[in-house]
Coordinates of C-alpha atoms and ligand atoms in Angstrom, one line a residue:
X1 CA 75.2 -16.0 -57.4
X2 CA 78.7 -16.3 -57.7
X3 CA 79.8 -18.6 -54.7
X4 CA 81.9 -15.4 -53.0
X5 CA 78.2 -13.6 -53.0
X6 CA 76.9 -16.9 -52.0
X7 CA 79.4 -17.0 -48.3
X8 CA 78.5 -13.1 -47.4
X9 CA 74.3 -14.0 -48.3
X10 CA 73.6 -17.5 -47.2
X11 CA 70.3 -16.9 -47.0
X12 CA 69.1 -15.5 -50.0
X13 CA 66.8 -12.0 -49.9
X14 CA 63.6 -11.7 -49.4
X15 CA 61.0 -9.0 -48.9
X16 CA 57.6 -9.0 -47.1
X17 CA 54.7 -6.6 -46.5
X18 CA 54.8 -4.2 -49.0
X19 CA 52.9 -0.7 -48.8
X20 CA 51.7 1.4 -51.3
X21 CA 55.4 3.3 -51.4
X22 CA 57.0 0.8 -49.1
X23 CA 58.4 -2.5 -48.1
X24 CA 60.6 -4.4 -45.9
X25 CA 64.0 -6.4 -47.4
X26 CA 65.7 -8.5 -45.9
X27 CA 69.1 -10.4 -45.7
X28 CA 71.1 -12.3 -43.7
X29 CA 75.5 -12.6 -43.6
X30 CA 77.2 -15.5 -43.8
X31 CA 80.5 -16.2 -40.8
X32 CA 83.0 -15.2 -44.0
X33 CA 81.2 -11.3 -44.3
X34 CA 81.1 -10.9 -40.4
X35 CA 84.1 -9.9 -38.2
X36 CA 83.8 -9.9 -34.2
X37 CA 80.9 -9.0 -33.1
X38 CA 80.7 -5.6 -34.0
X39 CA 78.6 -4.2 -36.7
X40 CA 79.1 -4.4 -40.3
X41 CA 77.5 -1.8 -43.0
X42 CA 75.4 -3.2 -45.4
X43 CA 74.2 -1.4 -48.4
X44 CA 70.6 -1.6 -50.5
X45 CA 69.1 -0.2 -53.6
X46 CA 65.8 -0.4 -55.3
X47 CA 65.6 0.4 -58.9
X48 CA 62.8 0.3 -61.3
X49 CA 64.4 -2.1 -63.3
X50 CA 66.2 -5.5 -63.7
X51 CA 69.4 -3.7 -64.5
X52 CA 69.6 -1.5 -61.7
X53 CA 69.6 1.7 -63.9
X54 CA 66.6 3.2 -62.7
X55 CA 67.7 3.1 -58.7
X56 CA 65.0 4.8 -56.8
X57 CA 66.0 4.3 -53.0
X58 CA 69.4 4.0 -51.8
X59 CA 70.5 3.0 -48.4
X60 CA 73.2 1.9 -45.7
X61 CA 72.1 0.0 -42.8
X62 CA 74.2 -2.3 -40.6
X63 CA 73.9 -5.6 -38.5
X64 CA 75.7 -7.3 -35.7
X65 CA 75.6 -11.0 -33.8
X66 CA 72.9 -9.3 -31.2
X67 CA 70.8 -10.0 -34.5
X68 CA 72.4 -13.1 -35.5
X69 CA 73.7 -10.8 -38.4
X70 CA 70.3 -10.6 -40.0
X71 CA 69.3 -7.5 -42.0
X72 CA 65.8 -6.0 -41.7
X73 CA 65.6 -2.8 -43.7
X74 CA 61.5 -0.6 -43.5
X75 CA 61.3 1.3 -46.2
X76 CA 59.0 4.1 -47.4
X77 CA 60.0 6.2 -49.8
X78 CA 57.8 8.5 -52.2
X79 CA 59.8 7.4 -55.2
X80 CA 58.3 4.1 -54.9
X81 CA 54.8 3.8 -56.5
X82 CA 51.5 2.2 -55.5
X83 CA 51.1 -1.3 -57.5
X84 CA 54.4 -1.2 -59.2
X85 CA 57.0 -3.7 -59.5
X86 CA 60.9 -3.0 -58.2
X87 CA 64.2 -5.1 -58.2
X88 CA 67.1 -5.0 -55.0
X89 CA 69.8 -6.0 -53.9
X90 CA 72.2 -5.9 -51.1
X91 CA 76.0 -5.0 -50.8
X92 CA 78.3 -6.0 -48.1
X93 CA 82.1 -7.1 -47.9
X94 CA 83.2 -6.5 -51.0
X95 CA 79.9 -8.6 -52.4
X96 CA 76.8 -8.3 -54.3
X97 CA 73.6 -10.1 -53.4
X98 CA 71.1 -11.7 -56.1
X99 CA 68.7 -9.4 -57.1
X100 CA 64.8 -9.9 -55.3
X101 CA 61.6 -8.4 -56.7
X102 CA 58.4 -6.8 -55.1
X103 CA 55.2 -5.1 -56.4
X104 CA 53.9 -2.5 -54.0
X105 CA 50.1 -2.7 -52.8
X106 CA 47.7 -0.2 -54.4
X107 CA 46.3 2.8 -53.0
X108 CA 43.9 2.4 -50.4
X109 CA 41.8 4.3 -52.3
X110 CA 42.5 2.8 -55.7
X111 CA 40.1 0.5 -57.1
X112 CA 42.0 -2.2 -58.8
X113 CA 40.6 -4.5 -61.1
X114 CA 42.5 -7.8 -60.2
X115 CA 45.3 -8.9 -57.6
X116 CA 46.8 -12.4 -57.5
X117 CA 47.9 -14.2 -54.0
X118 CA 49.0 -17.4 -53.7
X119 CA 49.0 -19.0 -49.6
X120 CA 51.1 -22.1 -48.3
X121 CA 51.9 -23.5 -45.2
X122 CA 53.7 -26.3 -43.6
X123 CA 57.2 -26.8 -44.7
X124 CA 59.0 -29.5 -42.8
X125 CA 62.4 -29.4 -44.4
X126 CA 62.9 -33.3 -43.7
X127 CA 59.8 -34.5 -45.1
X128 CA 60.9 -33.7 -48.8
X129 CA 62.4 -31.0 -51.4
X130 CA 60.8 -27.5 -51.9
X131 CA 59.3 -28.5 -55.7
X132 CA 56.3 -26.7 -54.8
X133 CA 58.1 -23.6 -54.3
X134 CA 60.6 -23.8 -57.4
X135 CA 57.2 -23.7 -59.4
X136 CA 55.3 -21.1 -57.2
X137 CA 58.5 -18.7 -57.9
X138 CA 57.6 -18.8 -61.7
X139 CA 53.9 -18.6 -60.6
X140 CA 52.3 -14.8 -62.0
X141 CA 51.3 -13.7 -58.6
X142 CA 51.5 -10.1 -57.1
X143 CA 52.1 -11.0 -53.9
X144 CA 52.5 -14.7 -51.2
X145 CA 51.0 -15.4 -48.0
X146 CA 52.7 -17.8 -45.7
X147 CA 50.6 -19.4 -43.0
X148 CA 53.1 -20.6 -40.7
X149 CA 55.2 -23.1 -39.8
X150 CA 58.1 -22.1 -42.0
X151 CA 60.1 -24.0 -39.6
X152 CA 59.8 -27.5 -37.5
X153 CA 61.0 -27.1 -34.1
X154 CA 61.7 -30.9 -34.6
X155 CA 63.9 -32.6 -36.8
X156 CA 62.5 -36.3 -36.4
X157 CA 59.7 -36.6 -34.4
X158 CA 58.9 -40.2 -35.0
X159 CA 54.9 -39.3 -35.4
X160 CA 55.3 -37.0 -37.9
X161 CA 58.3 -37.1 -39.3
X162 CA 59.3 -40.7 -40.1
X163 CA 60.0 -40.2 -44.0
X164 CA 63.2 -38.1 -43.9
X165 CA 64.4 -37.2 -47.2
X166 CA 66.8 -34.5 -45.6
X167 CA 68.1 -35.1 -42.4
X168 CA 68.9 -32.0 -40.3
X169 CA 70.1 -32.3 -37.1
X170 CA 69.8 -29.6 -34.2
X171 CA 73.1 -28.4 -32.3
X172 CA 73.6 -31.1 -29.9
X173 CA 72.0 -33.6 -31.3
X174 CA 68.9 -32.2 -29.9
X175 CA 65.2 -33.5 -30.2
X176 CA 63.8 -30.1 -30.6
X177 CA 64.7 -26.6 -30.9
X178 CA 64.9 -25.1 -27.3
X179 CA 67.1 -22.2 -27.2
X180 CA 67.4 -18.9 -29.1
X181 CA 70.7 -20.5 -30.8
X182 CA 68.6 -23.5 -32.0
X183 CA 66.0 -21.8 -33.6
X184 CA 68.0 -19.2 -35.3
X185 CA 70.4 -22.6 -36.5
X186 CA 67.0 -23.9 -37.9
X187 CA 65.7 -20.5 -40.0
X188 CA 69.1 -20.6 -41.4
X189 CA 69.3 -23.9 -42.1
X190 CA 65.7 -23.9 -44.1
X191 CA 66.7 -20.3 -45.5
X192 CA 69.9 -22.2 -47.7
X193 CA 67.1 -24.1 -49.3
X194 CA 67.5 -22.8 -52.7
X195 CA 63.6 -23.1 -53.6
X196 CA 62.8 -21.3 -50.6
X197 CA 65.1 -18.7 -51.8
X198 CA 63.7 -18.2 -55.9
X199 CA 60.3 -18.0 -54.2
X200 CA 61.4 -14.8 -51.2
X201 CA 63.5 -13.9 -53.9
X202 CA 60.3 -13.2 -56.8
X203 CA 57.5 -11.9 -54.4
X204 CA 57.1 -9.8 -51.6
X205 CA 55.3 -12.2 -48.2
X206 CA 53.0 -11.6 -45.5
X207 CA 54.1 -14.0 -42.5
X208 CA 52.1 -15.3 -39.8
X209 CA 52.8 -18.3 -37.5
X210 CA 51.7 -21.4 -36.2
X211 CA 52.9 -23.8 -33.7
X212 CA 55.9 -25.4 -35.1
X213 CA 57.5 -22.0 -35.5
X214 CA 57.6 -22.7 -31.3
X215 CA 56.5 -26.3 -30.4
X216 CA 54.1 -28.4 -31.6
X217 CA 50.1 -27.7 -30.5
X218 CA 51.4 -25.0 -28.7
X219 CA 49.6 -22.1 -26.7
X220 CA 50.6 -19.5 -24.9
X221 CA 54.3 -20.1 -23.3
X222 CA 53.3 -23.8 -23.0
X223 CA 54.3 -26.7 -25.5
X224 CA 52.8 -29.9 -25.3
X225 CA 56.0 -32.1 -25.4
X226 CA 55.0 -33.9 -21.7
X227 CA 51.6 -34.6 -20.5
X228 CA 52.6 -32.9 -17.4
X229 CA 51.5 -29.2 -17.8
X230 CA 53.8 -28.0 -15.2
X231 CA 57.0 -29.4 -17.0
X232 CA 55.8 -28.0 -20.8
X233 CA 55.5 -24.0 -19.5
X234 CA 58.0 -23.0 -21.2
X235 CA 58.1 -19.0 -21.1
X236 CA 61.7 -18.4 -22.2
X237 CA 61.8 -21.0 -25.2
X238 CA 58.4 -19.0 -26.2
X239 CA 60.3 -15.7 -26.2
X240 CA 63.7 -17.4 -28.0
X241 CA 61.4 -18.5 -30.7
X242 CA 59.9 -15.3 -31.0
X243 CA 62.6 -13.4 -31.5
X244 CA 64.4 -15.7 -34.2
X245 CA 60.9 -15.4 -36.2
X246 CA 61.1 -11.9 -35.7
X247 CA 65.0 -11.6 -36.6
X248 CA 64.5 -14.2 -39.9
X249 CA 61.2 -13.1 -41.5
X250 CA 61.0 -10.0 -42.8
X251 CA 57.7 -7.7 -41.1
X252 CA 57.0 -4.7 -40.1
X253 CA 56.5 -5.9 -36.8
X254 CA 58.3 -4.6 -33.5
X255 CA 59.7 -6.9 -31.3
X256 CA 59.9 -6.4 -27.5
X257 CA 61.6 -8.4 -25.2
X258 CA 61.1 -6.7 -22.3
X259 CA 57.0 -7.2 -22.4
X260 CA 57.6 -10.3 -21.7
X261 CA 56.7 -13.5 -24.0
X262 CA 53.2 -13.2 -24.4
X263 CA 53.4 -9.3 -25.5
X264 CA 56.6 -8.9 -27.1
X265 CA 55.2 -9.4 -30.3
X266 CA 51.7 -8.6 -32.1
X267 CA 51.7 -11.3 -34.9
X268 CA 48.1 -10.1 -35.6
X269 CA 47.6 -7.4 -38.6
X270 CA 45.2 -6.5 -41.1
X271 CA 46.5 -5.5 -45.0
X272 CA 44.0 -3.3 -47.2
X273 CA 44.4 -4.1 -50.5
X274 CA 43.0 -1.0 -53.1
X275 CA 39.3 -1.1 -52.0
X276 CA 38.9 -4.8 -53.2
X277 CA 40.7 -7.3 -50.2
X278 CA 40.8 -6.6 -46.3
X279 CA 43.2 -9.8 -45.5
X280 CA 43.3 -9.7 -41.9
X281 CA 45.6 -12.1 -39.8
X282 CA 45.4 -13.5 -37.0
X283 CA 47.4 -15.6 -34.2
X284 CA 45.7 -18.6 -33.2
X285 CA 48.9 -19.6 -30.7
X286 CA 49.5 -16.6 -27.9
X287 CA 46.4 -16.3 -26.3
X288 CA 44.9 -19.4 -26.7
X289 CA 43.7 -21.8 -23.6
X290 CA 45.4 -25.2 -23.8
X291 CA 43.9 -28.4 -25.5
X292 CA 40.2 -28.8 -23.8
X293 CA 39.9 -33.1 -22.8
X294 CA 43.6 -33.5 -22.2
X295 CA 46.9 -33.8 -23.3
X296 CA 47.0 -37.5 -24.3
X297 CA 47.1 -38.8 -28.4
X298 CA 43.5 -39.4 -28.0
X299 CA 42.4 -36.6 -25.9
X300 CA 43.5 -34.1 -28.5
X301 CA 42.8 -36.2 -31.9
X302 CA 40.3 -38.5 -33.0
X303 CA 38.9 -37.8 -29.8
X304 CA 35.0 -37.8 -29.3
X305 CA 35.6 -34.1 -26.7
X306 CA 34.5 -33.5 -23.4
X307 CA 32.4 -31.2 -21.7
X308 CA 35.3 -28.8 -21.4
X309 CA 35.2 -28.8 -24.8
X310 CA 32.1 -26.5 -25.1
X311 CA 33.1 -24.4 -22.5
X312 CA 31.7 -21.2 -23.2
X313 CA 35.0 -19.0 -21.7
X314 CA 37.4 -21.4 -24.2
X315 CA 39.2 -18.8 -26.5
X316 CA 41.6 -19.5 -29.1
X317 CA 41.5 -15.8 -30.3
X318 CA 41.7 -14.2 -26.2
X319 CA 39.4 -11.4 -25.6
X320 CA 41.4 -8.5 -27.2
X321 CA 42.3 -10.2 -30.1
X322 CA 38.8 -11.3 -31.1
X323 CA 37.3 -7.9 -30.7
X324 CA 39.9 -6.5 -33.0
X325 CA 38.9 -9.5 -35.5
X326 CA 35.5 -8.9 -35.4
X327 CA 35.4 -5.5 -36.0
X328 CA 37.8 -5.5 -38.7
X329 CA 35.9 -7.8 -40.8
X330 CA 32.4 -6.2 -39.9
X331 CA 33.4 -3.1 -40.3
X332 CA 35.6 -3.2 -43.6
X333 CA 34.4 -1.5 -46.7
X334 CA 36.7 -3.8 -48.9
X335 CA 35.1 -6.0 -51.4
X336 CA 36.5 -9.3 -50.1
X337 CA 37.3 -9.6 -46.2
X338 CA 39.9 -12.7 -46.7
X339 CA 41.0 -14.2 -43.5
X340 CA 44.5 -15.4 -43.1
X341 CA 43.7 -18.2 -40.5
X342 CA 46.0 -20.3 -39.2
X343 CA 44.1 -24.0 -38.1
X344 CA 41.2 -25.0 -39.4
X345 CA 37.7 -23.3 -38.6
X346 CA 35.6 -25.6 -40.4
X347 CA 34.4 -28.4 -38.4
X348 CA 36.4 -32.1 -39.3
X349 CA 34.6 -34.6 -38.1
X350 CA 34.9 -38.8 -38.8
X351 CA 31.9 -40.3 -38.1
X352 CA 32.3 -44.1 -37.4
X353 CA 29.5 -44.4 -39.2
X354 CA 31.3 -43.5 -42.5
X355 CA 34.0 -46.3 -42.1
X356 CA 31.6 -48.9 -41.0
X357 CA 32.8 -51.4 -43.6
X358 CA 36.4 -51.3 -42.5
X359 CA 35.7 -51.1 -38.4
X360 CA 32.4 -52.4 -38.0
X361 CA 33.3 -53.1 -34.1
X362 CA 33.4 -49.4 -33.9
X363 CA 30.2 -48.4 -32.2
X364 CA 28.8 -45.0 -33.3
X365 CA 30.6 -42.4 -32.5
X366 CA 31.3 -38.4 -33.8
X367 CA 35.3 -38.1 -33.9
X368 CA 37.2 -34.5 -33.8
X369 CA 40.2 -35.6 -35.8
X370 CA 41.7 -32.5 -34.3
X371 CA 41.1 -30.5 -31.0
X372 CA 44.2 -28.0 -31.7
X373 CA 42.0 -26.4 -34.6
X374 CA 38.8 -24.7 -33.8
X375 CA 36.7 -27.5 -33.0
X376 CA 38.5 -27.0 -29.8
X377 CA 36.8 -23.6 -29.2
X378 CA 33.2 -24.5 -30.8
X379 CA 31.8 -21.7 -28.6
X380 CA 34.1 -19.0 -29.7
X381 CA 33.9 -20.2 -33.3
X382 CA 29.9 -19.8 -33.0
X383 CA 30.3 -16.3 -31.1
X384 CA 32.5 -14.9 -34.0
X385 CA 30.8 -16.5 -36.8
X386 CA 27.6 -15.0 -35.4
X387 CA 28.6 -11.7 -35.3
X388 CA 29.8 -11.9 -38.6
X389 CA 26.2 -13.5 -39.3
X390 CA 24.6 -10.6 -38.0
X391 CA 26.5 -7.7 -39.2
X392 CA 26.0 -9.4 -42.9
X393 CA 29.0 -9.6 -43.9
X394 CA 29.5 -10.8 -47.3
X395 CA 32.6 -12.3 -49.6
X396 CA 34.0 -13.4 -46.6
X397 CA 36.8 -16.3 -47.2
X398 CA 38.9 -18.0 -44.5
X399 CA 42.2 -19.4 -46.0
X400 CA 43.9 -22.2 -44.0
X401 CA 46.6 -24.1 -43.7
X402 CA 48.1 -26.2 -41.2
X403 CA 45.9 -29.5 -41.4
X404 CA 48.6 -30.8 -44.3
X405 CA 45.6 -31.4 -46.9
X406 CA 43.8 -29.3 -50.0
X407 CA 39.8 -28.6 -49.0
X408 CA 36.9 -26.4 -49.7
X409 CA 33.7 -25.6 -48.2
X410 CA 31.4 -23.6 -46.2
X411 CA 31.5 -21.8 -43.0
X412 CA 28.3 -22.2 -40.7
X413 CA 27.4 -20.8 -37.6
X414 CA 26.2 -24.4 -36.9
X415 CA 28.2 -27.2 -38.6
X416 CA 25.8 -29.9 -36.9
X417 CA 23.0 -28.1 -39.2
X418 CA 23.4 -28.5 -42.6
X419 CA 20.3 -25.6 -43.2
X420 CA 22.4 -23.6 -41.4
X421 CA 23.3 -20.4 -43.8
X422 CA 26.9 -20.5 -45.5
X423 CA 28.5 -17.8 -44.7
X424 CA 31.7 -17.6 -46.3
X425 CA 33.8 -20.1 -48.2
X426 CA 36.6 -22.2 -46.7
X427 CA 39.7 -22.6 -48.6
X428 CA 42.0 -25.1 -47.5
X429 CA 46.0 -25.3 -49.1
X430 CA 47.8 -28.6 -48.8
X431 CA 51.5 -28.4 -47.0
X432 CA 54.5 -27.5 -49.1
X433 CA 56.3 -30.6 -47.9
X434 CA 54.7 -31.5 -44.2
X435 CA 53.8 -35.3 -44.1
X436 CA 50.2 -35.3 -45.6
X437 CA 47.3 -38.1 -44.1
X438 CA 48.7 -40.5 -46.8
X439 CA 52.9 -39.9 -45.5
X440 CA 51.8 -40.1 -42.1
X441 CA 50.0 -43.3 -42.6
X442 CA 52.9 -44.8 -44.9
X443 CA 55.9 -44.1 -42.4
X444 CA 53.6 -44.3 -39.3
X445 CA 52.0 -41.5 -36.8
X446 CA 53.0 -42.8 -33.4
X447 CA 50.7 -45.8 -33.8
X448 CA 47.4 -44.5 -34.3
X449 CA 44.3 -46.4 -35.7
X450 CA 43.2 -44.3 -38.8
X451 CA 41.8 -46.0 -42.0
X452 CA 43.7 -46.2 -45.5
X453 CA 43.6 -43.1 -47.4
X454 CA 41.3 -44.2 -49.9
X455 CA 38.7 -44.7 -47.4
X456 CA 39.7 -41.7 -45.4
X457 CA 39.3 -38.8 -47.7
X458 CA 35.6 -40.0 -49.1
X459 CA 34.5 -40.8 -45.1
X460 CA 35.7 -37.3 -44.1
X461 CA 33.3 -35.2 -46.9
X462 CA 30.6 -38.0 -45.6
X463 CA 31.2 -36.6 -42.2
X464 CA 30.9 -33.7 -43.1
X465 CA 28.5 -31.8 -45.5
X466 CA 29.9 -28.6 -45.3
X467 CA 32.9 -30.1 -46.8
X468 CA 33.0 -29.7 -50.5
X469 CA 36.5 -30.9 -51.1
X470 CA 39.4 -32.7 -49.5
X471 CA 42.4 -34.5 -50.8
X472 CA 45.6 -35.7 -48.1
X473 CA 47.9 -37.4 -50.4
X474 CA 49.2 -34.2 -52.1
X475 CA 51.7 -31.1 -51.8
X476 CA 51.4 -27.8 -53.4
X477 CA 50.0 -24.1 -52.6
X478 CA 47.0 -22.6 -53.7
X479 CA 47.0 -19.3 -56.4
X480 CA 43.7 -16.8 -56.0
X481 CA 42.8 -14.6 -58.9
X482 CA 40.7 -12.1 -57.2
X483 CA 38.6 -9.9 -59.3
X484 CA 35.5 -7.0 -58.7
X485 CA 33.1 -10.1 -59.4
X486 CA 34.6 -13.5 -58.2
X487 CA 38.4 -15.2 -56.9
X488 CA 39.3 -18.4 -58.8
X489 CA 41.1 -20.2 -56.3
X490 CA 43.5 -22.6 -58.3
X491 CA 45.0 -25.7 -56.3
X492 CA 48.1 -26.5 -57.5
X493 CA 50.5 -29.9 -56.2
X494 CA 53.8 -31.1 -57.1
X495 CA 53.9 -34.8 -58.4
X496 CA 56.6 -35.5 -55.7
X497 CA 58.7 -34.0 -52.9
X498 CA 61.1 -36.5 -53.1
X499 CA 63.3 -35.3 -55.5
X500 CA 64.7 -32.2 -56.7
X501 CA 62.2 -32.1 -60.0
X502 CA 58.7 -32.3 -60.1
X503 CA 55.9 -31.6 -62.5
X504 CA 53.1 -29.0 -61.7
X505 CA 49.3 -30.6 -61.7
X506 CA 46.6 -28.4 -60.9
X507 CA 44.3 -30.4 -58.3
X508 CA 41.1 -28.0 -58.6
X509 CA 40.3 -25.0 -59.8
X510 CA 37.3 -23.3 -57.9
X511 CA 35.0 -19.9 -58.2
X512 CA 33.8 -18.0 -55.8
X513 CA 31.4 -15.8 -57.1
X514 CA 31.1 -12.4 -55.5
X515 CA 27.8 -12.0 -53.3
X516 CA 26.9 -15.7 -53.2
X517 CA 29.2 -17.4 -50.7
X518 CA 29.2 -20.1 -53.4
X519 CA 31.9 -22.6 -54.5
X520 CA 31.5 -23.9 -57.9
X521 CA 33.9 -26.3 -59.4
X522 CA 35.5 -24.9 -62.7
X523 CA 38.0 -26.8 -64.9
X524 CA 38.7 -30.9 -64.8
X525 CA 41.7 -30.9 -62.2
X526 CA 43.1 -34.8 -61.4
X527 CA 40.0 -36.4 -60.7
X528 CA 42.1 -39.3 -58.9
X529 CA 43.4 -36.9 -56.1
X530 CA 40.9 -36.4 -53.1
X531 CA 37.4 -37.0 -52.3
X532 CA 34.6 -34.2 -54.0
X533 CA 31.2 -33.8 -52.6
X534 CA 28.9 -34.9 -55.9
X535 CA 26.6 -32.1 -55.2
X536 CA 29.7 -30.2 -56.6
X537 CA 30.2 -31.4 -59.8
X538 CA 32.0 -29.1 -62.5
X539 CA 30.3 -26.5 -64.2
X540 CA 30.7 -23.6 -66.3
X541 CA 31.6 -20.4 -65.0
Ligands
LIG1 FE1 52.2 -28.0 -40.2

């Protein structure tokens, strides 16, 4: 981009949740392209082609500061064709944008053969460069799933994010993102990333969100910045950050203020895919109660629970939410029912039992490593993974992100019972650049006691046999190949974050065969990254 197109886009384009004749683009205008506050026409096209000769849809739209001069244009147009791939572009003062690409989804009726979706999460600008997503954007892929936290409300929270390799610093000098102007100052700020750009720039995305898009192990309108819950509701920070995701990410998602914070947005969506995927996403952050034994480090992680814990009325989903879920994935007639979930629903436990050689003070105990996932809400977990149980569901996967580390394994109705049925396969992708176990033990996580990695990812799959795969010391995303008769699920990681280049390893490659709520281990990956359960060794396909 020329640097003239460069000060009227600063942010790239990008384009997210297509339709079978549809999708949304998106833009932002940089200071130089904007005059006053009053609005400024911006134009699009969508061609067939690279070369824009082909143009199929042609538009004018227009944007103002009320928006923070961000460009959200819905499109759905006849002359764009189910499961087809289309350039655009945007025009405004005097300037042309880079061109972005999209493929449309099939047909709900159609039956295709094969679509390709890779998922990532966790991008914490400071913690390192985007190599992961210079290499997804060359990735063959049809379409990208984001899992949250595209943003950090913090810039150097000393727990987490010791190991700046980018500094960014909030208006203010602020410790975290509190008002609508800081947030929209961080979306811009990641948006400049030029990796982040290539990848909006080559594939159409799905967003959801997850905590850090607002405040760290948030729910509801509360954060957890104080262990005082009076001083962390936070109701008009909650809205602020709502509305900058909804101004900087491009959905089809309407945005209403005046409902107040906990209803001015329905993150919550299901996608059909041809007949073959139902991907159905879900908010794990609005109507959620608040962390079950307490707000303290040890209350919420590495924490052996409470009663509360197992409170029956706990919710993570809230009533409405989980109906919805549950029907949707009982009652979908797609081949795969594929769960965009935000925290982990897999249990993670550390049993002391499994480090006894480097603590052997420690007397036995069963540690949640972390409450804000669902092994904060065991009863809800149980009451949806029942239902799904009982309605016999099958080729059911649940892709997460958020815990910073690669995994696989099985979802149970009953973790603590290893005869318990599997009922679906658990697909874990490391963070794009979010301080892993291995970072947070290197540059320190606020002083807590947690063994060395080496020890930590074996004593994890020991803890827990559903667990058929887990790995903390890498960075990367995670590509399915989804087919009429099985997904390979291919985990890819960067060799560093670091700096600006990086080379592409592929960590595992898995198969989930269709009907079996299996996970068999295909290919050689790095056998020094992460911890495998031996009763998973590699096989042929
Ligand atoms: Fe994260």
């Amino acid at each position: 981009m020329t640097s003239a197109a460069m000060a009227v886009f600063p942010c790239g384009v990008a384009s997210g949740e297509p339709g079978p004749h549809g999708i949304v683009l998106w833009t932002c205008l940089g200071p130089g392209a904007v005059d006053g506050g009053t609005d400024v026409p911006v134009g699009y096209e969508i061609a067939a082609d690279p070369g824009f000769r082909d143009v199929r849809v042609r538009g004018e739209t227009a944007t103002h500061a009320g928006r923070d001069w961000t460009v959200r244009v819905v499109v759905d147009d006849p002359a764009l064709e189910p499961f087809s791939t289309y350039y655009y572009r945007f025009t405004a003062a005097g300037a042309t944008s880079r061109p972005g690409r999209f493929r449309t989804l099939p047909d709900p009726d159609a039956r295709p053969e094969r679509v390709r979706i890779a998922f990532l999460s966790c991008q914490d600008y400071t913690n390192g460069y985007y190599t992961a997503l210079a290499h997804l954007a060359r990735e063959d892929v049809d379409y990208v799933l984001h899992l949250g936290d595209y943003i950090y409300e913090t810039t150097a929270d000393p727990s987490f994010q010791s190991g700046q390799v980018r500094a960014l610093r909030l208006p203010g000098r602020r410790i975290r993102a509190q008002t609508l102007a800081d947030y929209r100052y961080l979306y811009r700020a990641y948006k400049r990333d030029p990796y982040l750009q290539r990848l909006h720039e080559a594939f159409a995305c799905w967003h959801c969100w997850d905590d850090h898009e607002f405040a760290n192990d948030s729910y509801g309108v509360y954060d957890t910045d104080t262990r005082d819950e009076r001083l962390n509701y936070s109701p008009a920070r909650r809205l602020a950050a709502s509305q900058a995701w909804h101004e900087y990410l491009p959905t089809r998602l309407e945005f209403t203020p005046e409902r107040g914070p906990l209803d001015a947005l329905r993150v919550y969506r299901s996608v059909r895919i041809g007949d073959l995927v139902e991907l159905v996403i879900t908010d794990e952050r609005l109507y959620r109660d608040g962390p079950p034994c307490g707000l303290g480090t040890f209350d919420r992680y590495l924490t052996p629970g409470c009663p509360a814990r197992l409170d029956k009325r706990r919710t993570i989903l809230g009533p409405v939410q989980r109906e919805w879920f549950v029907e949707t994935v009982t009652r979908s007639t797609r081949v795969w029912k594929i769960w965009a979930n935000q925290v982990m629903c897999m249990q993670l436990k550390l049993s002391t039992d499994s480090v006894r050689g480097l603590f052997p003070w420690l007397p036995h105990l069963d540690l949640y490593v972390n409450l804000d996932q669902w092994d904060g809400f065991p009863a809800e977990r149980e009451r949806v993974l029942r239902a799904i149980e009982r309605a016999g569901v099958t080729d059911f996967v649940v892709l997460t992100g958020d815990i910073h580390s690669f995994g696989a394994g099985y979802l149970r109705a009953d973790f603590d019972d290893p005869a318990s049925p599997a009922l679906g396969v658990g697909l874990i992708g490391g963070s794009v650049t979010s301080a892993n176990f291995v970072e947070m033990l290197t540059f320190g996580f606020g002083g807590v006691l947690v063994p060395p990695e080496a020890e930590l990812t074996p004593a994890l799959v020991r803890s827990n046999p559903h667990l058929k795969y887990f790995n903390s010391a890498a960075h990367g995303y995670v590509v399915l190949d989804i087919t009429r008769t099985g997904i390979t699920a291919t985990m890819k990681a960067v060799d560093t974050i670091r700096a600006r280049a990086a080379r592409l390893l592929t960590l595992r490659e898995f198969w989930v065969p269709r009907g079996a709520a299996r996970l068999v281990r295909t290919g050689e990956g790095v056998p020094e990254f992460g911890t495998d359960d031996p009763d998973l060794s590699p096989s042929a396909r």
